[in-house]
Amino acid sequence: MEAVVALLVMLLGVSHGVEIICDVQQEGGAQCYGALGGTVILKMKDRSPARFEIRKNHRAIFRWANNNVSLNTIENRSLFTPSAGTFRINNLIKSDSDEYKLKISDSGGMTLLDQTLRLSIQAPVSSVQLVSKCLSQGEMRVSCVSEGGDSLQYRWTLNGRTLTEDKLLSGTHETDNITLKQDVSGSLGCSVKNHVSDRETVEIISTCGFIFIDCIDSNETHISQWVFAANNTLCVDPTTKAPDTTVDPSLICGVQTAVAALLFIGIAAYFAWRKNKSQRAEGSAIPRAREYPETSVEMV
């Protein structure tokens, strides 16, 4: 028997598509997914069953009993391995999506497994790329374009983190088209996946060349908007408001008065110092009278 199984493996070969293992012993029924053109392996039990039957849409497509296959409507695409308790379906096609009934019994006819399996075949995503376009006000429209794939789910990232709503003008991080705000730049990534594939692409994006100006122009008009930097003539400094350079005349007058007063006080202090110094010099030049003239030598 093992030689027959080996021969079937050689004849069928190995699928070049995605291979997915599905455990059909889940409580309440199993939901399995297979990749279009790939392989799904139905995992049942780790021992050889005495009887095994698969029904698709209430019609039998496979039967195993007494170590022999008595029915197999997909013989050219399937392989049953009793010792491993697995049933392999290769080269999956869309029509394989359906509800299946799997029933395993022992040699005495007692049911060991009676399970419902819902199998869904999805096309895998083959490639992903970003397509961007600058809009009139500097916004950037970005589309996540993928080839192939069914029931796709999208996820956007910016610099390795989930793209947050404050970076978006429209869309969400779970849609295929988004509109970024004018100042958003960095490493933008988009991942596309379904139950049988997952692909991602990352590109470095820069702004569309717009800047936000908030200023007062020469006509005393307040301007606050996004403009294309290369053609901007609205403000001298497009990043800040123009400063008010008008000086109050009373302030100038007060400063001038204070300066004049300080100058006058300084001159007066200088001349007083000179006068005091001169008087001290004259006093030191006159001989001081003796306290007792009658005893002095000069009087004698």
mmCIF file of N, CA and C in Angstrom, residues 121-246:
data_model
loop_
_atom_site.group_PDB
_atom_site.id
_atom_site.type_symbol
_atom_site.label_atom_id
_atom_site.label_comp_id
_atom_site.label_asym_id
_atom_site.label_seq_id
_atom_site.Cartn_x
_atom_site.Cartn_y
_atom_site.Cartn_z
ATOM 1 N N ILE A 121 -11.874 29.292 -1.569
ATOM 2 C CA ILE A 121 -10.683 29.436 -2.412
ATOM 3 C C ILE A 121 -10.509 30.911 -2.767
ATOM 4 N N GLN A 122 -9.339 31.445 -2.463
ATOM 5 C CA GLN A 122 -9.052 32.848 -2.751
ATOM 6 C C GLN A 122 -7.812 32.964 -3.625
ATOM 7 N N ALA A 123 -7.853 33.947 -4.515
ATOM 8 C CA ALA A 123 -6.672 34.226 -5.337
ATOM 9 C C ALA A 123 -5.654 34.983 -4.489
ATOM 10 N N PRO A 124 -4.412 34.567 -4.487
ATOM 11 C CA PRO A 124 -3.397 35.275 -3.693
ATOM 12 C C PRO A 124 -2.982 36.589 -4.355
ATOM 13 N N VAL A 125 -2.477 37.508 -3.557
ATOM 14 C CA VAL A 125 -1.960 38.778 -4.071
ATOM 15 C C VAL A 125 -0.592 38.517 -4.690
ATOM 16 N N SER A 126 -0.412 38.965 -5.933
ATOM 17 C CA SER A 126 0.849 38.709 -6.618
ATOM 18 C C SER A 126 1.828 39.870 -6.506
ATOM 19 N N SER A 127 1.319 41.102 -6.465
ATOM 20 C CA SER A 127 2.223 42.256 -6.372
ATOM 21 C C SER A 127 1.461 43.457 -5.829
ATOM 22 N N VAL A 128 2.220 44.414 -5.268
ATOM 23 C CA VAL A 128 1.640 45.639 -4.711
ATOM 24 C C VAL A 128 2.539 46.806 -5.089
ATOM 25 N N GLN A 129 1.936 47.932 -5.462
ATOM 26 C CA GLN A 129 2.700 49.139 -5.733
ATOM 27 C C GLN A 129 1.885 50.373 -5.345
ATOM 28 N N LEU A 130 2.586 51.478 -5.083
ATOM 29 C CA LEU A 130 1.943 52.732 -4.730
ATOM 30 C C LEU A 130 1.920 53.666 -5.933
ATOM 31 N N VAL A 131 0.779 54.316 -6.148
ATOM 32 C CA VAL A 131 0.624 55.308 -7.211
ATOM 33 C C VAL A 131 0.166 56.604 -6.548
ATOM 34 N N SER A 132 0.964 57.667 -6.687
ATOM 35 C CA SER A 132 0.661 58.930 -6.010
ATOM 36 C C SER A 132 0.450 60.059 -7.020
ATOM 37 N N LYS A 133 -0.312 61.071 -6.586
ATOM 38 C CA LYS A 133 -0.606 62.225 -7.434
ATOM 39 C C LYS A 133 -0.822 63.440 -6.552
ATOM 40 N N CYS A 134 -0.162 64.565 -6.902
ATOM 41 C CA CYS A 134 -0.338 65.808 -6.167
ATOM 42 C C CYS A 134 -1.597 66.523 -6.636
ATOM 43 N N LEU A 135 -2.387 67.029 -5.690
ATOM 44 C CA LEU A 135 -3.621 67.741 -6.002
ATOM 45 C C LEU A 135 -3.395 69.251 -5.966
ATOM 46 N N SER A 136 -4.446 70.023 -6.268
ATOM 47 C CA SER A 136 -4.315 71.459 -6.505
ATOM 48 C C SER A 136 -3.856 72.242 -5.280
ATOM 49 N N GLN A 137 -4.204 71.793 -4.080
ATOM 50 C CA GLN A 137 -3.835 72.513 -2.871
ATOM 51 C C GLN A 137 -2.666 71.866 -2.126
ATOM 52 N N GLY A 138 -1.920 71.023 -2.807
ATOM 53 C CA GLY A 138 -0.757 70.412 -2.192
ATOM 54 C C GLY A 138 -1.021 69.091 -1.507
ATOM 55 N N GLU A 139 -2.282 68.630 -1.524
ATOM 56 C CA GLU A 139 -2.572 67.310 -0.964
ATOM 57 C C GLU A 139 -1.992 66.239 -1.875
ATOM 58 N N MET A 140 -1.816 65.043 -1.340
ATOM 59 C CA MET A 140 -1.295 63.947 -2.140
ATOM 60 C C MET A 140 -2.269 62.763 -2.099
ATOM 61 N N ARG A 141 -2.731 62.390 -3.268
ATOM 62 C CA ARG A 141 -3.612 61.233 -3.401
ATOM 63 C C ARG A 141 -2.758 60.004 -3.678
ATOM 64 N N VAL A 142 -2.872 58.965 -2.829
ATOM 65 C CA VAL A 142 -2.060 57.761 -2.974
ATOM 66 C C VAL A 142 -2.986 56.551 -3.059
ATOM 67 N N SER A 143 -2.730 55.713 -4.046
ATOM 68 C CA SER A 143 -3.496 54.482 -4.227
ATOM 69 C C SER A 143 -2.573 53.286 -4.034
ATOM 70 N N CYS A 144 -3.096 52.271 -3.358
ATOM 71 C CA CYS A 144 -2.377 51.017 -3.169
ATOM 72 C C CYS A 144 -2.921 50.030 -4.190
ATOM 73 N N VAL A 145 -2.161 49.812 -5.252
ATOM 74 C CA VAL A 145 -2.618 49.006 -6.379
ATOM 75 C C VAL A 145 -2.014 47.607 -6.275
ATOM 76 N N SER A 146 -2.876 46.603 -6.325
ATOM 77 C CA SER A 146 -2.418 45.216 -6.227
ATOM 78 C C SER A 146 -2.912 44.412 -7.416
ATOM 79 N N GLU A 147 -2.174 43.374 -7.722
ATOM 80 C CA GLU A 147 -2.569 42.451 -8.776
ATOM 81 C C GLU A 147 -3.007 41.141 -8.128
ATOM 82 N N GLY A 148 -4.161 40.643 -8.604
ATOM 83 C CA GLY A 148 -4.703 39.417 -8.037
ATOM 84 C C GLY A 148 -5.287 39.674 -6.664
ATOM 85 N N GLY A 149 -5.748 38.602 -6.057
ATOM 86 C CA GLY A 149 -6.245 38.707 -4.692
ATOM 87 C C GLY A 149 -7.754 38.852 -4.617
ATOM 88 N N ASP A 150 -8.354 38.141 -3.666
ATOM 89 C CA ASP A 150 -9.780 38.228 -3.360
ATOM 90 C C ASP A 150 -9.946 38.642 -1.907
ATOM 91 N N SER A 151 -11.046 39.374 -1.640
ATOM 92 C CA SER A 151 -11.375 39.781 -0.268
ATOM 93 C C SER A 151 -10.167 40.414 0.417
ATOM 94 N N LEU A 152 -9.647 41.449 -0.209
ATOM 95 C CA LEU A 152 -8.400 42.052 0.257
ATOM 96 C C LEU A 152 -8.608 42.970 1.454
ATOM 97 N N GLN A 153 -7.605 43.002 2.310
ATOM 98 C CA GLN A 153 -7.557 43.900 3.451
ATOM 99 C C GLN A 153 -6.306 44.763 3.326
ATOM 100 N N TYR A 154 -6.460 46.069 3.635
ATOM 101 C CA TYR A 154 -5.359 47.020 3.464
ATOM 102 C C TYR A 154 -4.929 47.583 4.819
ATOM 103 N N ARG A 155 -3.653 47.921 4.875
ATOM 104 C CA ARG A 155 -3.108 48.572 6.073
ATOM 105 C C ARG A 155 -1.981 49.502 5.655
ATOM 106 N N TRP A 156 -2.080 50.780 6.093
ATOM 107 C CA TRP A 156 -1.090 51.791 5.754
ATOM 108 C C TRP A 156 -0.209 52.098 6.964
ATOM 109 N N THR A 157 1.052 52.360 6.694
ATOM 110 C CA THR A 157 1.987 52.750 7.749
ATOM 111 C C THR A 157 2.792 53.959 7.289
ATOM 112 N N LEU A 158 3.280 54.724 8.260
ATOM 113 C CA LEU A 158 4.161 55.857 7.989
ATOM 114 C C LEU A 158 5.342 55.759 8.949
ATOM 115 N N ASN A 159 6.529 55.618 8.359
ATOM 116 C CA ASN A 159 7.758 55.446 9.151
ATOM 117 C C ASN A 159 7.651 54.266 10.111
ATOM 118 N N GLY A 160 7.040 53.197 9.626
ATOM 119 C CA GLY A 160 6.959 51.965 10.398
ATOM 120 C C GLY A 160 5.803 51.879 11.378
ATOM 121 N N ARG A 161 5.000 52.934 11.495
ATOM 122 C CA ARG A 161 3.873 52.925 12.424
ATOM 123 C C ARG A 161 2.564 53.093 11.668
ATOM 124 N N THR A 162 1.484 52.639 12.290
ATOM 125 C CA THR A 162 0.176 52.745 11.661
ATOM 126 C C THR A 162 -0.134 54.199 11.323
ATOM 127 N N LEU A 163 -0.583 54.449 10.105
ATOM 128 C CA LEU A 163 -0.903 55.803 9.653
ATOM 129 C C LEU A 163 -2.120 56.311 10.429
ATOM 130 N N THR A 164 -1.959 57.423 11.147
ATOM 131 C CA THR A 164 -3.023 57.948 11.995
ATOM 132 C C THR A 164 -3.903 58.936 11.233
ATOM 133 N N GLU A 165 -5.097 59.174 11.791
ATOM 134 C CA GLU A 165 -6.082 60.013 11.116
ATOM 135 C C GLU A 165 -5.622 61.460 10.964
ATOM 136 N N ASP A 166 -4.757 61.947 11.865
ATOM 137 C CA ASP A 166 -4.322 63.330 11.786
ATOM 138 C C ASP A 166 -3.419 63.599 10.589
ATOM 139 N N LYS A 167 -2.978 62.557 9.890
ATOM 140 C CA LYS A 167 -2.160 62.718 8.683
ATOM 141 C C LYS A 167 -3.009 62.672 7.410
ATOM 142 N N LEU A 168 -4.311 62.431 7.548
ATOM 143 C CA LEU A 168 -5.173 62.190 6.394
ATOM 144 C C LEU A 168 -6.220 63.285 6.227
ATOM 145 N N LEU A 169 -6.508 63.594 4.970
ATOM 146 C CA LEU A 169 -7.638 64.449 4.637
ATOM 147 C C LEU A 169 -8.857 63.606 4.304
ATOM 148 N N SER A 170 -8.635 62.412 3.780
ATOM 149 C CA SER A 170 -9.732 61.490 3.491
ATOM 150 C C SER A 170 -9.194 60.065 3.487
ATOM 151 N N GLY A 171 -10.119 59.127 3.663
ATOM 152 C CA GLY A 171 -9.740 57.724 3.715
ATOM 153 C C GLY A 171 -9.305 57.326 5.115
ATOM 154 N N THR A 172 -9.025 56.033 5.283
ATOM 155 C CA THR A 172 -8.512 55.512 6.545
ATOM 156 C C THR A 172 -7.332 54.604 6.240
ATOM 157 N N HIS A 173 -6.675 54.125 7.301
ATOM 158 C CA HIS A 173 -5.515 53.250 7.087
ATOM 159 C C HIS A 173 -5.931 51.848 6.654
ATOM 160 N N GLU A 174 -7.253 51.633 6.454
ATOM 161 C CA GLU A 174 -7.734 50.322 6.024
ATOM 162 C C GLU A 174 -8.378 50.359 4.644
ATOM 163 N N THR A 175 -8.202 51.451 3.901
ATOM 164 C CA THR A 175 -8.741 51.556 2.546
ATOM 165 C C THR A 175 -7.614 51.554 1.526
ATOM 166 N N ASP A 176 -7.966 51.334 0.262
ATOM 167 C CA ASP A 176 -6.931 51.261 -0.771
ATOM 168 C C ASP A 176 -6.541 52.622 -1.327
ATOM 169 N N ASN A 177 -7.343 53.676 -1.058
ATOM 170 C CA ASN A 177 -7.033 55.029 -1.524
ATOM 171 C C ASN A 177 -7.080 55.997 -0.348
ATOM 172 N N ILE A 178 -6.053 56.827 -0.233
ATOM 173 C CA ILE A 178 -6.001 57.815 0.841
ATOM 174 C C ILE A 178 -5.552 59.157 0.273
ATOM 175 N N THR A 179 -5.867 60.232 1.002
ATOM 176 C CA THR A 179 -5.380 61.564 0.652
ATOM 177 C C THR A 179 -4.609 62.108 1.845
ATOM 178 N N LEU A 180 -3.321 62.349 1.635
ATOM 179 C CA LEU A 180 -2.451 62.824 2.706
ATOM 180 C C LEU A 180 -2.476 64.346 2.801
ATOM 181 N N LYS A 181 -2.280 64.856 4.005
ATOM 182 C CA LYS A 181 -2.189 66.297 4.192
ATOM 183 C C LYS A 181 -0.897 66.840 3.559
ATOM 184 N N GLN A 182 -0.857 68.173 3.406
ATOM 185 C CA GLN A 182 0.210 68.806 2.633
ATOM 186 C C GLN A 182 1.597 68.641 3.243
ATOM 187 N N ASP A 183 1.695 68.458 4.534
ATOM 188 C CA ASP A 183 3.014 68.419 5.181
ATOM 189 C C ASP A 183 3.495 67.009 5.503
ATOM 190 N N VAL A 184 2.819 65.987 4.982
ATOM 191 C CA VAL A 184 3.172 64.607 5.312
ATOM 192 C C VAL A 184 4.283 64.113 4.377
ATOM 193 N N SER A 185 5.320 63.556 4.952
ATOM 194 C CA SER A 185 6.408 62.964 4.172
ATOM 195 C C SER A 185 7.038 61.855 5.005
ATOM 196 N N GLY A 186 7.823 61.012 4.344
ATOM 197 C CA GLY A 186 8.502 59.931 5.061
ATOM 198 C C GLY A 186 8.370 58.614 4.324
ATOM 199 N N SER A 187 8.518 57.536 5.067
ATOM 200 C CA SER A 187 8.461 56.189 4.503
ATOM 201 C C SER A 187 7.023 55.685 4.594
ATOM 202 N N LEU A 188 6.338 55.671 3.446
ATOM 203 C CA LEU A 188 4.929 55.271 3.393
ATOM 204 C C LEU A 188 4.831 53.821 2.929
ATOM 205 N N GLY A 189 4.122 53.013 3.694
ATOM 206 C CA GLY A 189 3.975 51.595 3.354
ATOM 207 C C GLY A 189 2.524 51.182 3.242
ATOM 208 N N CYS A 190 2.268 50.216 2.382
ATOM 209 C CA CYS A 190 0.929 49.650 2.231
ATOM 210 C C CYS A 190 1.054 48.130 2.162
ATOM 211 N N SER A 191 0.308 47.445 3.024
ATOM 212 C CA SER A 191 0.276 45.980 2.982
ATOM 213 C C SER A 191 -1.105 45.528 2.547
ATOM 214 N N VAL A 192 -1.123 44.519 1.714
ATOM 215 C CA VAL A 192 -2.370 43.954 1.194
ATOM 216 C C VAL A 192 -2.362 42.463 1.508
ATOM 217 N N LYS A 193 -3.445 41.995 2.096
ATOM 218 C CA LYS A 193 -3.483 40.578 2.455
ATOM 219 C C LYS A 193 -4.897 40.028 2.385
ATOM 220 N N ASN A 194 -4.963 38.726 2.288
ATOM 221 C CA ASN A 194 -6.191 37.976 2.505
ATOM 222 C C ASN A 194 -5.809 36.729 3.291
ATOM 223 N N HIS A 195 -6.653 35.714 3.287
ATOM 224 C CA HIS A 195 -6.371 34.551 4.125
ATOM 225 C C HIS A 195 -5.280 33.641 3.559
ATOM 226 N N VAL A 196 -4.856 33.904 2.335
ATOM 227 C CA VAL A 196 -3.873 32.999 1.730
ATOM 228 C C VAL A 196 -2.597 33.718 1.294
ATOM 229 N N SER A 197 -2.517 35.031 1.477
ATOM 230 C CA SER A 197 -1.320 35.763 1.045
ATOM 231 C C SER A 197 -1.219 37.077 1.790
ATOM 232 N N ASP A 198 -0.019 37.627 1.774
ATOM 233 C CA ASP A 198 0.247 38.900 2.446
ATOM 234 C C ASP A 198 1.456 39.549 1.776
ATOM 235 N N ARG A 199 1.245 40.713 1.147
ATOM 236 C CA ARG A 199 2.337 41.417 0.474
ATOM 237 C C ARG A 199 2.351 42.885 0.906
ATOM 238 N N GLU A 200 3.557 43.471 0.852
ATOM 239 C CA GLU A 200 3.726 44.855 1.305
ATOM 240 C C GLU A 200 4.721 45.581 0.414
ATOM 241 N N THR A 201 4.496 46.883 0.259
ATOM 242 C CA THR A 201 5.443 47.726 -0.451
ATOM 243 C C THR A 201 5.650 49.004 0.346
ATOM 244 N N VAL A 202 6.875 49.555 0.296
ATOM 245 C CA VAL A 202 7.221 50.773 1.036
ATOM 246 C C VAL A 202 7.957 51.719 0.094
ATOM 247 N N GLU A 203 7.552 52.990 0.111
ATOM 248 C CA GLU A 203 8.211 54.002 -0.715
ATOM 249 C C GLU A 203 8.444 55.267 0.108
ATOM 250 N N ILE A 204 9.511 55.989 -0.230
ATOM 251 C CA ILE A 204 9.794 57.273 0.403
ATOM 252 C C ILE A 204 9.046 58.362 -0.365
ATOM 253 N N ILE A 205 8.201 59.106 0.336
ATOM 254 C CA ILE A 205 7.436 60.178 -0.307
ATOM 255 C C ILE A 205 7.854 61.522 0.288
ATOM 256 N N SER A 206 7.737 62.568 -0.510
ATOM 257 C CA SER A 206 7.994 63.926 -0.043
ATOM 258 C C SER A 206 6.756 64.767 -0.333
ATOM 259 N N THR A 207 6.722 65.975 0.213
ATOM 260 C CA THR A 207 5.567 66.839 0.007
ATOM 261 C C THR A 207 5.521 67.320 -1.445
ATOM 262 N N CYS A 208 4.412 67.934 -1.807
ATOM 263 C CA CYS A 208 4.221 68.399 -3.180
ATOM 264 C C CYS A 208 4.801 69.800 -3.417
ATOM 265 N N GLY A 209 5.606 70.311 -2.487
ATOM 266 C CA GLY A 209 6.251 71.601 -2.668
ATOM 267 C C GLY A 209 5.432 72.776 -2.167
ATOM 268 N N PHE A 210 4.370 72.512 -1.413
ATOM 269 C CA PHE A 210 3.538 73.587 -0.877
ATOM 270 C C PHE A 210 3.984 73.942 0.536
ATOM 271 N N ILE A 211 3.809 75.217 0.894
ATOM 272 C CA ILE A 211 4.093 75.681 2.242
ATOM 273 C C ILE A 211 2.881 76.431 2.760
ATOM 274 N N PHE A 212 2.749 76.485 4.081
ATOM 275 C CA PHE A 212 1.635 77.212 4.689
ATOM 276 C C PHE A 212 2.116 78.586 5.114
ATOM 277 N N ILE A 213 1.448 79.637 4.618
ATOM 278 C CA ILE A 213 1.828 81.004 4.977
ATOM 279 C C ILE A 213 0.768 81.602 5.893
ATOM 280 N N ASP A 214 1.232 82.378 6.851
ATOM 281 C CA ASP A 214 0.355 83.071 7.794
ATOM 282 C C ASP A 214 1.000 84.414 8.086
ATOM 283 N N CYS A 215 0.564 85.458 7.340
ATOM 284 C CA CYS A 215 1.273 86.724 7.418
ATOM 285 C C CYS A 215 0.361 87.880 7.045
ATOM 286 N N ILE A 216 0.924 89.108 7.164
ATOM 287 C CA ILE A 216 0.268 90.349 6.746
ATOM 288 C C ILE A 216 1.009 90.873 5.523
ATOM 289 N N ASP A 217 0.299 91.067 4.421
ATOM 290 C CA ASP A 217 0.985 91.545 3.223
ATOM 291 C C ASP A 217 1.105 93.068 3.245
ATOM 292 N N SER A 218 1.610 93.622 2.155
ATOM 293 C CA SER A 218 1.861 95.058 2.084
ATOM 294 C C SER A 218 0.579 95.887 2.139
ATOM 295 N N ASN A 219 -0.550 95.290 1.824
ATOM 296 C CA ASN A 219 -1.845 95.971 1.868
ATOM 297 C C ASN A 219 -2.558 95.773 3.197
ATOM 298 N N GLU A 220 -1.790 95.301 4.212
ATOM 299 C CA GLU A 220 -2.333 95.045 5.542
ATOM 300 C C GLU A 220 -3.445 93.987 5.520
ATOM 301 N N THR A 221 -3.330 93.040 4.582
ATOM 302 C CA THR A 221 -4.305 91.951 4.484
ATOM 303 C C THR A 221 -3.730 90.691 5.108
ATOM 304 N N HIS A 222 -4.498 90.067 5.968
ATOM 305 C CA HIS A 222 -4.048 88.835 6.624
ATOM 306 C C HIS A 222 -4.225 87.652 5.665
ATOM 307 N N ILE A 223 -3.146 86.932 5.395
ATOM 308 C CA ILE A 223 -3.175 85.788 4.487
ATOM 309 C C ILE A 223 -2.808 84.531 5.262
ATOM 310 N N SER A 224 -3.652 83.520 5.154
ATOM 311 C CA SER A 224 -3.411 82.250 5.843
ATOM 312 C C SER A 224 -3.879 81.123 4.929
ATOM 313 N N GLN A 225 -2.932 80.484 4.208
ATOM 314 C CA GLN A 225 -3.297 79.445 3.253
ATOM 315 C C GLN A 225 -2.058 78.679 2.799
ATOM 316 N N TRP A 226 -2.307 77.558 2.092
ATOM 317 C CA TRP A 226 -1.229 76.779 1.484
ATOM 318 C C TRP A 226 -0.946 77.323 0.090
ATOM 319 N N VAL A 227 0.338 77.526 -0.230
ATOM 320 C CA VAL A 227 0.724 78.032 -1.548
ATOM 321 C C VAL A 227 1.921 77.225 -2.044
ATOM 322 N N PHE A 228 2.088 77.209 -3.348
ATOM 323 C CA PHE A 228 3.228 76.539 -3.952
ATOM 324 C C PHE A 228 4.471 77.389 -3.699
ATOM 325 N N ALA A 229 5.462 76.831 -3.018
ATOM 326 C CA ALA A 229 6.607 77.606 -2.542
ATOM 327 C C ALA A 229 7.360 78.289 -3.672
ATOM 328 N N ALA A 230 7.541 77.609 -4.799
ATOM 329 C CA ALA A 230 8.351 78.163 -5.886
ATOM 330 C C ALA A 230 7.714 79.400 -6.511
ATOM 331 N N ASN A 231 6.385 79.528 -6.442
ATOM 332 C CA ASN A 231 5.693 80.665 -7.067
ATOM 333 C C ASN A 231 5.138 81.646 -6.052
ATOM 334 N N ASN A 232 5.518 81.533 -4.811
ATOM 335 C CA ASN A 232 4.927 82.372 -3.775
ATOM 336 C C ASN A 232 5.487 83.795 -3.817
ATOM 337 N N THR A 233 4.578 84.794 -3.919
ATOM 338 C CA THR A 233 4.961 86.213 -3.870
ATOM 339 C C THR A 233 4.088 86.971 -2.882
ATOM 340 N N LEU A 234 3.354 86.265 -2.076
ATOM 341 C CA LEU A 234 2.375 86.921 -1.202
ATOM 342 C C LEU A 234 3.017 87.559 0.014
ATOM 343 N N CYS A 235 4.040 86.939 0.564
ATOM 344 C CA CYS A 235 4.651 87.454 1.785
ATOM 345 C C CYS A 235 6.174 87.410 1.660
ATOM 346 N N VAL A 236 6.839 88.353 2.319
ATOM 347 C CA VAL A 236 8.299 88.344 2.329
ATOM 348 C C VAL A 236 8.798 87.128 3.080
ATOM 349 N N ASP A 237 8.222 86.901 4.233
ATOM 350 C CA ASP A 237 8.548 85.724 5.031
ATOM 351 C C ASP A 237 7.300 84.855 5.088
ATOM 352 N N PRO A 238 7.218 83.758 4.306
ATOM 353 C CA PRO A 238 5.996 82.972 4.207
ATOM 354 C C PRO A 238 5.713 82.104 5.421
ATOM 355 N N THR A 239 6.573 82.152 6.420
ATOM 356 C CA THR A 239 6.359 81.265 7.559
ATOM 357 C C THR A 239 5.861 82.000 8.796
ATOM 358 N N THR A 240 6.035 83.376 8.826
ATOM 359 C CA THR A 240 5.613 84.127 9.997
ATOM 360 C C THR A 240 4.895 85.393 9.573
ATOM 361 N N LYS A 241 4.168 85.994 10.510
ATOM 362 C CA LYS A 241 3.527 87.262 10.241
ATOM 363 C C LYS A 241 4.580 88.372 10.218
ATOM 364 N N ALA A 242 4.335 89.412 9.389
ATOM 365 C CA ALA A 242 5.272 90.531 9.307
ATOM 366 C C ALA A 242 5.257 91.305 10.619
ATOM 367 N N PRO A 243 6.427 91.576 11.216
ATOM 368 C CA PRO A 243 6.465 92.281 12.505
ATOM 369 C C PRO A 243 6.091 93.749 12.342
ATOM 370 N N ASP A 244 5.517 94.353 13.411
ATOM 371 C CA ASP A 244 5.140 95.768 13.421
ATOM 372 C C ASP A 244 6.364 96.593 13.827
ATOM 373 N N THR A 245 6.913 97.359 12.851
ATOM 374 C CA THR A 245 8.139 98.139 13.100
ATOM 375 C C THR A 245 7.845 99.592 13.452
ATOM 376 N N THR A 246 6.577 99.999 13.581
ATOM 377 C CA THR A 246 6.230 101.389 13.907
ATOM 378 C C THR A 246 6.588 101.693 15.351
#
